[in-house]
Tab-separated table of C-alpha atoms in Angstrom:
chain	number	residue	atom	x	y	z
A	464	UNK	CA	120.306	99.979	132.488
A	465	UNK	CA	118.769	98.597	129.400
A	466	UNK	CA	119.934	95.332	130.189
A	467	UNK	CA	117.169	92.649	129.232
A	468	UNK	CA	117.971	89.021	129.858
A	469	UNK	CA	116.392	86.504	127.107
A	470	UNK	CA	118.121	83.320	129.058
A	471	UNK	CA	118.045	81.751	132.443
A	472	UNK	CA	120.107	79.280	133.238
A	473	UNK	CA	119.343	76.962	136.542
A	474	UNK	CA	122.235	77.064	139.087
A	475	UNK	CA	120.656	75.336	141.773
A	476	UNK	CA	122.683	72.265	141.866
A	477	UNK	CA	126.075	75.111	141.894
A	478	UNK	CA	124.473	77.383	144.184
A	479	UNK	CA	126.030	76.402	147.252
A	480	UNK	CA	129.933	76.865	145.809
A	481	UNK	CA	128.772	80.692	143.895
A	482	UNK	CA	127.856	81.227	147.516
A	483	UNK	CA	130.827	80.694	148.990
A	484	UNK	CA	132.904	82.234	146.192
A	485	UNK	CA	130.436	85.260	146.503
A	486	UNK	CA	131.748	85.164	150.479
A	487	UNK	CA	135.411	85.207	149.855
A	488	UNK	CA	135.043	88.805	148.509
A	489	UNK	CA	134.909	90.785	152.254
A	490	UNK	CA	135.367	93.795	150.615
A	491	UNK	CA	131.413	93.523	149.651
A	492	UNK	CA	130.144	91.586	152.181
A	493	UNK	CA	127.271	94.167	151.952
A	494	UNK	CA	125.937	93.140	148.820
A	495	UNK	CA	126.144	88.881	149.596
A	496	UNK	CA	122.213	88.784	150.416
A	497	UNK	CA	121.426	91.455	147.452
A	498	UNK	CA	123.297	88.484	145.099
A	499	UNK	CA	121.324	86.040	146.813
A	500	UNK	CA	117.804	87.569	146.017
A	501	UNK	CA	118.931	88.155	142.639
A	502	UNK	CA	119.538	84.975	141.721
A	503	UNK	CA	116.153	83.717	143.828
A	504	UNK	CA	114.300	86.728	141.283
A	505	UNK	CA	115.718	85.336	138.347
A	506	UNK	CA	114.683	81.310	139.347
A	507	UNK	CA	111.202	83.570	139.883
A	508	UNK	CA	111.556	84.148	135.812
A	509	UNK	CA	112.820	80.541	135.183
A	510	UNK	CA	110.221	78.558	136.727
A	511	UNK	CA	106.637	80.158	134.664
A	512	UNK	CA	109.425	80.175	131.442
A	513	UNK	CA	110.025	76.612	132.093
A	514	UNK	CA	106.680	75.588	131.825
A	515	UNK	CA	104.467	77.374	134.294
A	516	UNK	CA	104.689	77.494	138.335
A	517	UNK	CA	103.547	74.110	138.951
A	518	UNK	CA	104.558	72.118	135.773
A	519	UNK	CA	107.671	74.033	134.940
A	520	UNK	CA	111.191	72.864	136.320
A	521	UNK	CA	111.747	73.801	139.389
A	522	UNK	CA	114.171	76.365	140.056
A	523	UNK	CA	115.440	78.055	143.217
A	524	UNK	CA	118.282	80.115	141.895
A	525	UNK	CA	119.324	81.410	138.479
A	526	UNK	CA	121.648	83.222	136.345
A	527	UNK	CA	120.301	85.351	133.470
A	528	UNK	CA	122.115	86.310	130.441
A	529	UNK	CA	121.404	88.744	127.480
A	530	UNK	CA	122.347	87.499	124.182
A	531	UNK	CA	124.953	90.135	122.260
A	532	UNK	CA	124.517	88.376	118.824
A	533	UNK	CA	121.727	86.299	117.328
A	534	UNK	CA	122.295	82.381	118.458
A	535	UNK	CA	122.626	79.859	115.668
A	536	UNK	CA	121.139	76.098	116.818
A	537	UNK	CA	120.680	72.841	115.293
A	538	UNK	CA	117.478	72.016	117.547
A	539	UNK	CA	115.424	73.692	119.899
C-alpha cells in the first residue's frame, strides 16, 4: 500500500468508546479483533518514539497517521 505513518496518537483513554463503535458494525464482526491488534501494534510504535520502552509514555492503543502535506508549527 505504501502507507508510512509519521504520526502516532495515543487513543488509550478513548479505546473503550472506539471499540464500542467498531462493534456497531455487525457485518464486520470478523474484523473487530483485527482493529484491536492494529491499535496495539501502533502503540508498540508509539512507545519507543516517546522516549523508549522503559522510559517512554505508556500507551496501550494508538492510531497512525501519514502526513500528506508538510506541517507548520510554532513550537515542537
